[in-house]
Short mmCIF file of C-alpha atoms in Angstrom, two decimals:
data_model
loop_
_atom_site.label_atom_id
_atom_site.label_comp_id
_atom_site.label_asym_id
_atom_site.label_seq_id
_atom_site.Cartn_x
_atom_site.Cartn_y
_atom_site.Cartn_z
CA MET E 1 6.92 -3.10 14.42
CA ILE E 2 5.71 0.43 15.20
CA ALA E 3 8.62 1.96 13.26
CA LEU E 4 7.81 -0.22 10.23
CA THR E 5 4.14 0.81 10.33
CA ALA E 6 5.12 4.49 10.64
CA CYS E 7 7.49 4.18 7.65
CA GLU E 8 4.78 2.52 5.56
CA LYS E 9 2.29 5.28 6.41
CA ALA E 10 4.85 7.98 5.56
CA ARG E 11 5.61 6.19 2.28
CA GLU E 12 1.88 6.15 1.41
CA LEU E 13 1.81 9.95 1.82
CA THR E 14 4.35 10.23 -0.97
CA GLN E 15 2.48 8.06 -3.45
CA PHE E 16 -0.55 9.05 -5.49
CA THR E 17 -2.20 8.48 -8.83
CA PHE E 18 -3.55 10.82 -11.45
CA GLU E 19 -5.67 10.20 -14.48
CA THR E 20 -5.72 11.53 -18.03
CA ASN E 21 -8.32 11.00 -20.72
CA SER E 22 -7.98 11.63 -24.42
CA GLU E 23 -9.82 10.56 -27.54
CA VAL E 24 -8.93 9.07 -30.91
CA THR E 25 -11.07 8.04 -33.86
CA ILE E 26 -10.40 4.79 -35.65
CA PRO E 27 -11.52 5.39 -39.24
CA ALA E 28 -13.91 3.04 -41.03
CA ALA E 29 -11.57 2.98 -44.01
CA SER E 30 -8.90 1.16 -42.00
CA GLY E 31 -6.90 -1.45 -43.86
CA VAL E 32 -6.68 -4.99 -42.52
CA ASN E 33 -3.35 -6.21 -41.07
CA LEU E 34 -1.73 -2.80 -41.63
CA PRO E 35 -0.60 -0.49 -38.82
CA ILE E 36 -2.69 2.67 -38.52
CA ASN E 37 -1.28 5.54 -36.48
CA LEU E 38 -3.70 7.80 -34.63
CA PHE E 39 -2.70 10.83 -32.61
CA THR E 40 -4.42 12.36 -29.60
CA PRO E 41 -4.56 16.10 -29.11
CA ASP E 42 -1.95 17.39 -26.62
CA VAL E 43 -2.67 15.95 -23.18
CA GLU E 44 -2.24 18.64 -20.53
CA THR E 45 -0.54 17.27 -17.42
CA ASN E 46 -1.23 20.16 -15.04
CA ALA E 47 1.87 18.71 -13.40
CA SER E 48 2.75 21.58 -11.09
CA SER E 49 -0.75 21.83 -9.60
CA THR E 50 -1.09 18.02 -9.40
CA PHE E 51 2.22 17.79 -7.54
CA GLU E 52 1.36 20.75 -5.29
CA ASN E 53 -2.04 19.23 -4.41
CA ASN E 54 -0.14 16.15 -3.26
CA ASN E 55 2.40 18.10 -1.19
CA THR E 56 5.32 17.64 -3.53
CA ARG E 57 6.92 19.25 -6.57
CA ALA E 58 8.60 18.13 -9.80
CA ASP E 59 12.14 17.99 -8.41
CA LEU E 60 10.98 15.61 -5.65
CA ILE E 61 9.44 13.03 -7.98
CA GLU E 62 11.20 9.68 -7.75
CA GLU E 63 9.17 7.74 -10.32
CA ILE E 64 6.07 8.00 -12.50
CA ARG E 65 4.78 4.95 -14.36
CA LEU E 66 1.63 3.95 -16.16
CA ASP E 67 -0.44 1.79 -13.83
CA GLU E 68 -3.43 1.20 -16.07
CA CYS E 69 -4.51 2.01 -19.61
CA GLU E 70 -8.09 1.34 -20.59
CA LEU E 71 -9.79 1.97 -23.91
CA SER E 72 -13.55 2.39 -24.13
CA ILE E 73 -15.76 2.94 -27.13
CA LEU E 74 -17.67 6.23 -27.03
CA ASN E 75 -19.43 6.03 -30.39
CA PRO E 76 -21.23 4.26 -32.04
CA ALA E 77 -23.02 2.59 -29.16
CA SER E 78 -23.27 -0.70 -31.07
CA ALA E 79 -19.51 -1.02 -31.75
CA ASN E 80 -17.09 -3.34 -29.98
CA PHE E 81 -13.36 -4.08 -30.17
CA ASP E 82 -13.68 -7.35 -32.14
CA PHE E 83 -12.07 -5.68 -35.16
CA LEU E 84 -8.76 -5.10 -33.29
CA LYS E 85 -5.83 -7.45 -33.59
CA THR E 86 -3.09 -5.37 -31.93
CA ILE E 87 -2.92 -2.01 -30.20
CA ARG E 88 0.11 -0.10 -28.94
CA ILE E 89 0.30 3.27 -27.22
CA TYR E 90 3.37 5.48 -27.30
CA ILE E 91 4.11 8.68 -25.38
CA GLU E 92 6.13 11.62 -26.62
CA ALA E 93 6.93 15.00 -25.11
CA GLU E 94 9.02 18.01 -26.07
CA ASP E 95 12.72 17.12 -26.39
CA LEU E 96 12.07 13.50 -25.35
CA PRO E 97 12.00 10.38 -27.53
CA GLU E 98 8.86 8.38 -28.18
CA VAL E 99 8.42 5.43 -25.77
CA LEU E 100 6.02 2.47 -25.81
CA ILE E 101 3.88 2.62 -22.64
CA ALA E 102 1.11 0.04 -23.21
CA GLU E 103 0.12 -2.68 -25.64
CA ARG E 104 -2.04 -5.68 -26.30
CA GLU E 105 -1.41 -8.21 -29.06
CA ASP E 106 -3.40 -11.07 -30.56
CA MET E 107 -6.65 -9.76 -29.10
CA PRO E 108 -9.44 -12.34 -29.19
CA ASN E 109 -12.99 -11.47 -30.19
CA GLY E 110 -15.46 -10.87 -27.40
CA GLN E 111 -13.61 -7.92 -25.84
CA GLY E 112 -16.78 -5.85 -25.76
CA GLN E 113 -16.60 -2.05 -25.54
CA GLU E 114 -13.72 -1.84 -23.07
CA VAL E 115 -10.23 -3.27 -23.16
CA VAL E 116 -7.34 -2.98 -20.70
CA LEU E 117 -3.84 -2.83 -22.13
CA ASN E 118 -0.64 -4.20 -20.61
CA ALA E 119 1.60 -1.42 -19.27
CA THR E 120 5.30 -1.68 -20.12
CA GLY E 121 6.54 -0.33 -16.78
CA ALA E 122 8.60 2.43 -18.40
CA ASP E 123 9.64 5.29 -16.11
CA LEU E 124 7.68 8.29 -17.39
CA THR E 125 8.87 10.89 -14.91
CA GLU E 126 10.40 13.23 -17.49
CA TYR E 127 7.31 13.01 -19.73
CA LEU E 128 4.80 13.86 -17.04
CA GLN E 129 6.87 16.68 -15.62
CA LYS E 130 6.29 18.51 -18.89
CA SER E 131 3.21 20.71 -19.30
CA SER E 132 1.81 18.36 -21.96
CA PHE E 133 2.53 15.18 -23.86
CA ASP E 134 1.24 13.46 -26.97
CA LEU E 135 0.01 9.90 -27.39
CA ARG E 136 0.32 7.91 -30.58
CA VAL E 137 -2.10 5.02 -30.78
CA GLN E 138 -1.13 2.35 -33.29
CA VAL E 139 -3.79 -0.19 -34.20
CA ILE E 140 -3.73 -3.23 -36.44
CA THR E 141 -7.14 -4.56 -37.37
CA ASP E 142 -8.16 -8.03 -38.47
CA GLU E 143 -11.42 -6.75 -39.99
CA VAL E 144 -12.63 -3.42 -41.35
CA PRO E 145 -14.87 -1.45 -38.94
CA ASN E 146 -18.33 -0.61 -40.34
CA SER E 147 -18.05 3.04 -39.28
CA ASP E 148 -15.65 5.45 -37.59
CA ILE E 149 -15.16 4.45 -33.95
CA ASP E 150 -14.51 7.09 -31.29
CA VAL E 151 -12.40 5.73 -28.45
CA ASN E 152 -11.52 7.18 -25.04
CA VAL E 153 -7.97 6.45 -23.87
CA ARG E 154 -7.88 6.53 -20.06
CA CYS E 155 -4.42 6.43 -18.47
CA LEU E 156 -3.89 6.08 -14.73
CA PHE E 157 -0.38 7.06 -13.64
CA PHE E 158 1.29 6.07 -10.36
CA VAL E 159 3.53 8.74 -8.84
CA ASP E 160 6.13 8.12 -6.15
CA ALA E 161 7.59 11.30 -4.67
CA ARG E 162 9.13 12.81 -1.61
CA VAL E 163 6.85 15.09 0.40
CA PHE E 164 7.80 18.75 0.23
CA GLY E 165 9.29 19.91 3.54
CA LEU E 166 10.19 16.45 4.89
#
């Protein structure tokens, strides 16, 4: 029992999360039932310092996956996500293919100003070991927004690594 508890505590030392935030603007001139692709600016990973702060390094990473992806409306204050039908988020990094990381389909009205997407569980280790990555946000609307809508895309990544020196 003591050995199992010690192994669990050691395992916890090798697991951590880190968060990224980026913004996209959904234009008011969006078409209905047509996919609209929006791109975030490069998202800096600060991977080496993040890994170092957690007593590991890139070559010791065993897995990185998206744990949570939440969208929240920044502007206008009166907007909500009722206009959305489907949303998908893809990640891309230098020399790596684009991969779907989160989505939500057939969204009902009444979502308010925040919505949590379903993570796909894809292993993102190679993407987050890069110095930056790009996100493509694809939305399909079921009504036209009254104005441009600024949205924050918050991603929480789970990292499982070996501790440096152990």
